[in-house]
């Protein structure tokens, strides 16, 4: 198979059709938090799979009476001797707050899929596609489909088998991915590799190559007045604060019992002492050392994340690069995502609120188990805060990774080099994704791969580069060219 023909067609079709197809999907909302546009997007994806010749295309909805959204399933499996790729991605996106989508004093429509001249960091700018989901994750998902279309149009069939598992509730914690894998294990077990395509260039054109992800568990907390004290039926006037307790203060006491934030130490008994926590192994340590010999992790993180300073040590010195990597990737964590309770608008309202609640997420390092974390946090709440209602959401997953020496990682890495890219390898991604569920349940490796810069996922002005003012910064077309060659390499040289 002549991959130069594939590259030539991608370059010929990108502006005339590929970019428009990505824009079509960005214009279609698919917000999993409230379900806006989810069904419509799922239908659009199923049509794309069928157009490629996909079989058994259907929606897998295992939510039952729970709130949830379907996985779009389909497959092209015509020759067991071919490499079989499990294409996992997501089509749901985060909510938007349009009032925050302002650039150069101009309003940007979150689902407008506008093409804008945008400067992401000083000195780096260019033509960008802007809209919710263009980075995370509909942009790379549809660009991946564009590559599949090119293969199909040129050769009539794909040189590999492919199983589609496109999730509609990743932003909700992938609640039903585990049951999906269990139910479809026979079909999914035919896969040799899981591929998650993404735009992985940082703002100055260097590839960020994570070898794995951390785990995550979502937690909801609520404190209401009751026999223990506090208002029960309604908010009380604050003048009685001397004789009744406050759910809000009790809630704050509970939150403070979870973490010493100044020192980044979880206070829940057993969590930091868990014998299952494994720090960097010898290969991880070498990966970290190689990274730090070539790049400043702290400076890269500050620049890319718009962060002014990192945590300090006891001697008030900022974390070093090695310390920051280990703290971020290999240490248990917990974050408060949001708190709601009482009155917080303009003016004042002198009350003792009857209820306060919060959403939190717990990050799991390798290889701390979800069940262990839930057990220890539950024990802590039951013993010390019986007035706190807590609920661990059904989704969540543990950490997973592959070593850099793995043939799959080497294939992706060497191909980056063929594209003349600097590659910054890290043992894990700071974020989380359900790859580990597939890895553990199916015993297959996964790889997160792709070229092209994008940014501001989960934030206003989410963008992906079309054409940058610096030649070293790749755009969406470069992603398609890389993925085309990666698929060819997997089809010719990788079968587990």
Coordinates of C-alpha atoms in Angstrom, one line a residue:
X1 CA 0.0 0.0 0.0
X2 CA 1.4 3.4 -1.1
X3 CA 1.0 5.7 1.9
X4 CA 2.1 8.7 -0.2
X5 CA -1.2 8.4 -2.1
X6 CA -3.0 8.6 1.2
X7 CA -1.0 11.7 2.3
X8 CA -1.6 13.4 -1.1
X9 CA -5.3 12.8 -0.8
X10 CA -5.5 14.1 2.8
X11 CA -3.7 17.3 1.6
X12 CA -6.0 17.7 -1.4
X13 CA -9.2 17.1 0.6
X14 CA -8.4 18.8 3.9
X15 CA -9.6 22.4 3.1
X16 CA -12.4 21.3 0.7
X17 CA -14.1 18.7 2.9
X18 CA -12.2 17.4 6.0
X19 CA -12.2 20.7 7.9
X20 CA -15.9 21.2 7.1
X21 CA -16.7 17.8 8.4
X22 CA -15.0 18.6 11.7
X23 CA -16.9 21.9 11.9
X24 CA -20.2 20.1 11.3
X25 CA -19.7 18.0 14.4
X26 CA -18.4 20.9 16.5
X27 CA -21.6 22.9 15.6
X28 CA -23.7 20.0 17.0
X29 CA -23.8 20.3 20.8
X30 CA -23.3 17.0 22.8
X31 CA -23.3 18.0 26.4
X32 CA -23.4 15.0 28.6
X33 CA -24.2 16.9 31.8
X34 CA -27.7 17.8 30.5
X35 CA -28.0 15.6 27.4
X36 CA -28.2 18.5 25.0
X37 CA -27.5 17.1 21.5
X38 CA -26.3 13.7 22.7
X39 CA -28.8 11.6 20.7
X40 CA -28.2 13.7 17.5
X41 CA -24.5 13.3 17.7
X42 CA -24.7 9.6 18.3
X43 CA -26.8 9.2 15.2
X44 CA -24.3 11.3 13.2
X45 CA -21.5 9.0 14.3
X46 CA -23.4 5.8 13.5
X47 CA -24.0 7.1 10.0
X48 CA -20.3 7.6 9.6
X49 CA -19.5 4.1 10.7
X50 CA -22.1 2.7 8.3
X51 CA -20.7 4.8 5.4
X52 CA -17.4 3.1 6.0
X53 CA -19.1 -0.3 5.7
X54 CA -19.4 -0.9 9.4
X55 CA -21.5 -3.8 10.6
X56 CA -23.5 -4.3 13.7
X57 CA -23.8 -0.6 14.2
X58 CA -26.0 0.2 17.2
X59 CA -26.3 2.1 20.5
X60 CA -25.3 0.4 23.7
X61 CA -27.2 2.0 26.6
X62 CA -26.7 0.3 29.9
X63 CA -27.9 3.1 32.1
X64 CA -31.2 1.6 32.9
X65 CA -32.9 3.9 35.4
X66 CA -29.7 5.8 35.9
X67 CA -28.9 9.0 34.0
X68 CA -26.5 8.1 31.2
X69 CA -25.8 8.1 27.4
X70 CA -25.1 5.4 24.9
X71 CA -21.9 4.1 23.5
X72 CA -21.9 4.0 19.7
X73 CA -20.7 0.6 18.7
X74 CA -19.8 -0.8 15.3
X75 CA -17.1 -2.9 13.6
X76 CA -15.4 -3.6 10.4
X77 CA -14.0 -7.1 10.9
X78 CA -13.5 -9.0 7.6
X79 CA -10.2 -10.9 8.1
X80 CA -9.0 -12.3 11.5
X81 CA -5.4 -12.3 10.2
X82 CA -5.4 -8.5 10.0
X83 CA -4.4 -6.3 13.0
X84 CA -7.6 -5.3 14.9
X85 CA -7.7 -1.8 16.3
X86 CA -10.2 -0.9 19.0
X87 CA -10.9 2.8 18.3
X88 CA -12.0 4.3 21.6
X89 CA -13.0 7.9 21.8
X90 CA -15.8 10.1 23.3
X91 CA -18.4 12.3 21.7
X92 CA -19.7 14.1 24.8
X93 CA -18.4 17.5 25.8
X94 CA -18.3 19.8 28.9
X95 CA -21.1 22.4 29.5
X96 CA -20.5 25.9 28.2
X97 CA -21.1 29.4 29.7
X98 CA -21.4 31.6 26.6
X99 CA -20.7 34.8 28.6
X100 CA -17.1 33.7 29.1
X101 CA -16.4 33.1 25.4
X102 CA -14.9 36.5 24.6
X103 CA -11.7 37.1 22.5
X104 CA -10.5 40.5 21.6
X105 CA -13.7 42.0 23.0
X106 CA -15.7 39.9 20.4
X107 CA -18.2 37.2 21.3
X108 CA -17.3 33.7 20.1
X109 CA -20.2 31.1 19.8
X110 CA -19.2 28.0 21.8
X111 CA -20.9 25.8 19.1
X112 CA -20.2 28.1 16.2
X113 CA -17.1 26.2 15.0
X114 CA -15.6 29.6 14.0
X115 CA -12.2 30.0 12.3
X116 CA -10.3 32.7 14.1
X117 CA -6.9 34.2 14.1
X118 CA -5.8 33.4 17.6
X119 CA -2.7 33.9 19.8
X120 CA -2.4 31.1 22.3
X121 CA 0.8 32.3 23.9
X122 CA 2.9 35.3 23.1
X123 CA 4.6 34.9 19.7
X124 CA 2.6 31.9 18.8
X125 CA -0.6 32.4 16.8
X126 CA -2.4 31.4 13.6
X127 CA -5.7 30.2 12.1
X128 CA -7.6 28.2 14.6
X129 CA -10.9 26.3 14.8
X130 CA -12.6 27.3 18.0
X131 CA -15.5 25.7 19.7
X132 CA -16.5 23.3 22.5
X133 CA -15.1 19.8 21.9
X134 CA -12.6 20.7 19.2
X135 CA -9.8 19.7 21.5
X136 CA -11.6 17.3 23.8
X137 CA -12.5 15.2 21.9
X138 CA -14.7 15.6 18.8
X139 CA -12.0 17.4 16.8
X140 CA -9.5 14.5 16.8
X141 CA -12.3 11.9 16.6
X142 CA -13.7 13.3 13.4
X143 CA -10.3 13.9 12.0
X144 CA -9.6 10.2 12.6
X145 CA -12.8 9.4 10.7
X146 CA -11.5 11.6 7.8
X147 CA -8.4 9.4 7.6
X148 CA -10.5 6.2 7.6
X149 CA -12.6 7.8 4.7
X150 CA -9.4 8.4 2.7
X151 CA -8.3 4.7 3.1
X152 CA -11.8 3.5 2.1
X153 CA -12.0 5.8 -0.9
X154 CA -8.6 5.0 -2.3
X155 CA -8.6 1.2 -1.7
X156 CA -12.2 0.2 -1.1
X157 CA -11.4 -1.4 2.2
X158 CA -9.3 -0.9 5.3
X159 CA -6.0 -2.7 5.7
X160 CA -6.9 -3.5 9.3
X161 CA -10.0 -4.5 11.3
X162 CA -11.5 -1.8 13.5
X163 CA -14.0 -1.9 16.4
X164 CA -15.7 1.4 17.3
X165 CA -16.5 2.2 20.9
X166 CA -17.4 5.8 21.0
X167 CA -18.6 6.9 24.5
X168 CA -21.2 9.5 25.4
X169 CA -20.5 9.9 29.1
X170 CA -16.8 10.2 29.5
X171 CA -17.3 13.7 31.1
X172 CA -19.6 12.0 33.6
X173 CA -16.9 9.6 34.7
X174 CA -17.5 6.8 32.1
X175 CA -20.2 5.3 34.4
X176 CA -21.1 2.4 32.1
X177 CA -17.9 1.6 30.3
X178 CA -17.1 -1.3 32.7
X179 CA -20.4 -3.0 32.2
X180 CA -20.1 -2.4 28.5
X181 CA -16.7 -4.2 28.3
X182 CA -18.1 -7.0 30.4
X183 CA -21.1 -7.4 28.1
X184 CA -19.2 -7.1 24.8
X185 CA -16.0 -8.9 26.0
X186 CA -16.2 -11.5 23.3
X187 CA -16.3 -8.9 20.5
X188 CA -13.8 -6.5 22.1
X189 CA -11.3 -9.3 22.9
X190 CA -10.5 -9.6 19.2
X191 CA -8.7 -6.3 19.4
X192 CA -4.9 -6.2 19.4
X193 CA -4.6 -2.6 20.5
X194 CA -6.7 0.3 21.8
X195 CA -6.0 3.6 20.0
X196 CA -7.1 6.9 21.5
X197 CA -6.2 9.6 18.9
X198 CA -5.6 13.2 20.2
X199 CA -3.9 16.4 19.5
X200 CA -0.8 16.0 21.6
X201 CA 1.5 19.0 20.7
X202 CA 2.1 21.6 23.4
X203 CA 1.9 25.3 22.5
X204 CA 5.4 25.5 20.9
X205 CA 5.1 22.3 18.9
X206 CA 6.6 19.6 21.1
X207 CA 4.9 16.3 21.4
X208 CA 3.6 15.4 24.9
X209 CA 3.7 11.6 25.0
X210 CA 2.1 10.1 28.1
X211 CA 2.5 6.4 28.6
X212 CA -0.6 6.1 30.8
X213 CA -3.2 7.8 32.9
X214 CA -4.1 8.2 36.5
X215 CA -7.3 6.7 38.0
X216 CA -10.3 8.7 39.2
X217 CA -13.3 8.4 41.5
X218 CA -16.1 11.0 41.7
X219 CA -17.5 11.8 45.1
X220 CA -20.6 13.8 46.1
X221 CA -21.0 15.2 49.6
X222 CA -24.0 16.8 51.3
X223 CA -24.6 18.1 54.8
X224 CA -28.1 18.9 56.0
X225 CA -29.4 20.0 59.4
X226 CA -30.9 17.2 61.6
X227 CA -30.8 15.7 65.0
X228 CA -27.1 16.5 65.2
X229 CA -28.0 20.2 64.9
X230 CA -28.6 22.9 62.4
X231 CA -31.7 24.0 60.5
X232 CA -33.9 21.2 59.2
X233 CA -36.9 22.4 57.2
X234 CA -35.8 25.9 56.2
X235 CA -32.9 28.3 56.5
X236 CA -32.7 30.0 59.9
X237 CA -31.9 33.6 60.7
X238 CA -28.3 34.0 61.5
X239 CA -29.0 35.7 64.8
X240 CA -29.5 32.2 66.3
X241 CA -26.0 31.0 65.4
X242 CA -25.1 31.0 69.1
X243 CA -27.5 28.2 69.9
X244 CA -27.6 26.0 66.8
X245 CA -24.9 24.5 64.7
X246 CA -24.3 25.3 61.1
X247 CA -24.2 22.7 58.3
X248 CA -21.8 24.9 56.4
X249 CA -19.2 25.1 59.2
X250 CA -19.6 21.3 59.8
X251 CA -19.1 20.8 56.1
X252 CA -16.0 22.9 56.1
X253 CA -14.7 20.9 59.0
X254 CA -15.3 17.7 57.0
X255 CA -13.5 19.1 53.9
X256 CA -10.5 20.2 55.9
X257 CA -10.3 16.7 57.4
X258 CA -9.6 15.3 53.9
X259 CA -6.5 17.1 52.9
X260 CA -3.7 19.3 54.1
X261 CA -3.7 21.4 51.0
X262 CA -0.6 23.4 51.9
X263 CA 1.5 20.2 52.0
X264 CA -0.5 18.2 49.4
X265 CA -1.1 15.4 51.9
X266 CA -4.3 13.4 52.1
X267 CA -5.4 13.1 55.7
X268 CA -7.8 10.2 55.4
X269 CA -6.2 7.4 57.3
X270 CA -4.6 4.7 55.1
X271 CA -4.6 6.6 51.8
X272 CA -1.0 7.9 52.0
X273 CA 0.2 4.8 53.7
X274 CA -1.4 2.4 51.2
X275 CA 1.1 -0.4 50.4
X276 CA -0.4 -0.6 46.9
X277 CA 0.9 2.8 46.0
X278 CA 3.9 2.3 43.7
X279 CA 6.1 5.2 42.9
X280 CA 8.1 5.5 39.7
X281 CA 9.6 2.2 38.7
X282 CA 13.1 2.1 37.2
X283 CA 12.0 2.7 33.7
X284 CA 9.7 5.6 34.9
X285 CA 12.6 7.1 36.7
X286 CA 14.7 7.0 33.5
X287 CA 11.9 8.5 31.5
X288 CA 11.6 11.3 34.1
X289 CA 15.4 11.9 34.1
X290 CA 15.5 12.0 30.3
X291 CA 12.7 14.5 30.3
X292 CA 14.3 16.8 32.8
X293 CA 17.7 16.7 31.0
X294 CA 16.1 18.3 28.0
X295 CA 13.1 20.3 29.3
X296 CA 12.0 22.3 32.3
X297 CA 8.9 20.7 33.5
X298 CA 8.1 23.6 35.9
X299 CA 8.5 26.2 33.2
X300 CA 6.5 24.2 30.6
X301 CA 3.7 23.6 33.1
X302 CA 3.5 27.3 34.1
X303 CA 3.5 28.5 30.5
X304 CA 1.0 25.9 29.2
X305 CA -1.3 26.1 32.2
X306 CA -1.2 29.9 32.8
X307 CA 0.1 29.2 36.3
X308 CA 2.2 31.7 38.2
X309 CA 3.7 29.4 40.9
X310 CA 3.7 25.8 42.1
X311 CA 3.5 24.5 45.6
X312 CA 6.4 25.3 47.9
X313 CA 8.4 23.0 50.2
X314 CA 8.8 23.5 53.9
X315 CA 11.7 25.8 53.2
X316 CA 9.5 27.9 50.9
X317 CA 11.4 26.8 47.8
X318 CA 9.2 26.0 44.9
X319 CA 9.0 22.3 43.9
X320 CA 11.7 21.1 41.6
X321 CA 10.9 19.5 38.3
X322 CA 11.4 16.0 39.6
X323 CA 9.4 16.7 42.8
X324 CA 6.6 18.3 40.7
X325 CA 6.3 15.3 38.4
X326 CA 6.2 12.8 41.3
X327 CA 3.7 14.9 43.2
X328 CA 1.4 15.3 40.2
X329 CA 1.6 11.7 38.8
X330 CA 2.4 9.3 41.6
X331 CA 0.8 10.9 44.7
X332 CA -2.9 10.4 45.8
X333 CA -5.0 13.5 45.2
X334 CA -8.4 15.0 45.9
X335 CA -9.9 18.2 44.5
X336 CA -13.1 20.2 45.3
X337 CA -14.8 20.8 42.0
X338 CA -17.6 23.0 43.3
X339 CA -19.5 23.9 46.5
X340 CA -23.1 25.1 46.7
X341 CA -25.0 26.3 49.7
X342 CA -26.6 29.4 51.1
X343 CA -26.7 32.9 49.6
X344 CA -23.8 34.3 47.6
X345 CA -25.3 36.9 45.2
X346 CA -25.0 40.7 45.6
X347 CA -26.0 42.3 48.9
X348 CA -26.5 40.2 51.9
X349 CA -28.9 37.6 53.3
X350 CA -28.3 36.8 57.0
X351 CA -29.1 33.1 57.2
X352 CA -27.8 29.8 58.4
X353 CA -28.3 27.6 55.4
X354 CA -30.0 24.3 56.0
X355 CA -27.9 22.5 53.4
X356 CA -24.6 22.6 51.6
X357 CA -23.2 20.2 49.0
X358 CA -20.0 19.7 46.9
X359 CA -18.6 17.6 44.1
X360 CA -15.1 16.2 44.4
X361 CA -12.8 14.0 42.5
X362 CA -10.2 11.6 43.9
X363 CA -7.1 10.8 41.8
X364 CA -5.5 7.4 42.0
X365 CA -1.8 6.8 41.4
X366 CA -0.5 3.5 40.2
X367 CA -1.6 1.2 41.4
X368 CA -4.1 2.2 44.1
X369 CA -7.4 0.4 43.7
X370 CA -10.8 2.1 43.4
X371 CA -12.3 -0.3 46.0
X372 CA -9.5 0.5 48.5
X373 CA -10.0 4.2 48.2
X374 CA -13.8 4.0 48.6
X375 CA -13.4 1.8 51.6
X376 CA -11.0 4.2 53.4
X377 CA -13.0 7.3 52.6
X378 CA -16.2 5.6 53.7
X379 CA -14.7 4.6 57.0
X380 CA -13.5 8.2 57.6
X381 CA -17.0 9.7 56.9
X382 CA -18.8 7.0 59.0
X383 CA -16.5 7.4 62.0
X384 CA -16.0 11.2 62.1
X385 CA -18.9 12.8 60.2
X386 CA -22.1 10.8 60.4
X387 CA -24.1 13.9 59.5
X388 CA -22.4 14.0 56.1
X389 CA -24.2 12.2 53.3
X390 CA -21.7 10.8 50.8
X391 CA -22.0 9.0 47.5
X392 CA -19.3 7.6 45.2
X393 CA -20.5 7.7 41.6
X394 CA -20.7 4.4 39.8
X395 CA -18.1 5.3 37.2
X396 CA -14.4 5.9 37.7
X397 CA -11.5 3.7 37.1
X398 CA -8.0 2.9 38.1
X399 CA -4.6 3.9 36.6
X400 CA -3.1 2.2 33.6
X401 CA 0.0 2.5 31.5
X402 CA 2.5 0.7 29.2
X403 CA 6.3 0.9 29.3
X404 CA 8.2 3.0 26.8
X405 CA 9.9 -0.2 25.7
X406 CA 6.6 -1.7 24.6
X407 CA 6.5 -2.2 20.8
X408 CA 3.3 -0.1 20.6
X409 CA 4.9 2.9 22.4
X410 CA 8.0 2.5 20.2
X411 CA 5.9 2.6 17.0
X412 CA 4.3 5.8 18.0
X413 CA 7.5 7.4 19.3
X414 CA 9.6 6.5 16.2
X415 CA 6.8 7.9 13.9
X416 CA 7.0 11.2 15.8
X417 CA 10.7 11.3 15.0
X418 CA 9.9 10.6 11.3
X419 CA 7.8 13.8 11.4
X420 CA 10.8 15.6 12.9
X421 CA 9.1 16.2 16.2
X422 CA 10.6 16.7 19.6
X423 CA 9.0 14.2 21.9
X424 CA 8.6 14.8 25.7
X425 CA 7.7 11.4 27.2
X426 CA 6.1 11.2 30.7
X427 CA 5.1 8.0 32.6
X428 CA 1.5 9.2 33.0
X429 CA -1.0 11.8 32.0
X430 CA -2.0 13.9 35.0
X431 CA -5.7 13.4 33.9
X432 CA -7.7 10.3 33.8
X433 CA -9.5 8.2 31.1
X434 CA -10.9 4.7 31.1
X435 CA -8.1 3.1 29.1
X436 CA -7.1 1.0 32.1
X437 CA -10.6 -0.6 32.2
X438 CA -10.0 -1.9 28.6
X439 CA -6.4 -2.8 29.4
X440 CA -7.2 -4.9 32.5
X441 CA -10.5 -6.5 31.3
X442 CA -9.3 -7.3 27.8
X443 CA -5.5 -7.7 28.4
X444 CA -4.6 -5.4 25.5
X445 CA -2.2 -2.4 25.4
X446 CA -3.4 1.2 24.7
X447 CA -1.7 4.1 23.1
X448 CA -2.6 7.8 23.1
X449 CA -1.2 9.4 20.0
X450 CA -1.4 12.3 17.5
X451 CA 0.2 15.4 16.2
X452 CA -1.2 19.0 16.2
X453 CA -1.6 21.6 18.9
X454 CA -4.9 22.4 20.6
X455 CA -5.8 23.8 24.0
X456 CA -8.2 25.1 26.6
X457 CA -10.1 21.9 27.1
X458 CA -12.9 22.3 29.6
X459 CA -12.4 26.1 29.3
X460 CA -13.8 28.9 27.2
X461 CA -12.2 29.5 23.8
X462 CA -11.3 25.9 23.3
X463 CA -9.3 25.7 20.1
X464 CA -7.3 23.6 17.7
X465 CA -4.7 24.9 15.3
X466 CA -5.3 24.8 11.5
X467 CA -2.2 26.7 10.5
X468 CA 0.3 28.3 12.8
X469 CA 2.7 31.1 12.3
X470 CA 5.6 28.8 13.4
X471 CA 6.4 25.9 11.1
X472 CA 7.3 23.7 14.1
X473 CA 3.7 23.8 15.4
X474 CA 1.4 21.3 13.8
X475 CA -2.2 21.6 12.9
X476 CA -5.2 19.4 12.3
X477 CA -3.9 18.3 8.9
X478 CA -0.7 17.2 10.4
X479 CA -2.7 15.1 12.8
X480 CA -4.4 13.4 9.9
X481 CA -1.1 12.7 8.1
X482 CA 0.4 11.2 11.3
X483 CA -2.6 9.0 12.0
X484 CA -2.7 7.8 8.4
X485 CA 0.9 6.5 8.8
X486 CA 0.4 5.2 12.3
X487 CA -2.5 3.1 11.1
X488 CA -0.4 1.8 8.2
X489 CA 2.4 0.8 10.6
X490 CA 0.0 -0.9 13.0
X491 CA -1.6 -2.8 10.1
X492 CA 1.8 -4.1 8.8
X493 CA 3.8 -4.7 11.9
X494 CA 1.7 -4.9 15.0
X495 CA -0.5 -7.9 16.1
X496 CA -0.5 -9.0 19.7

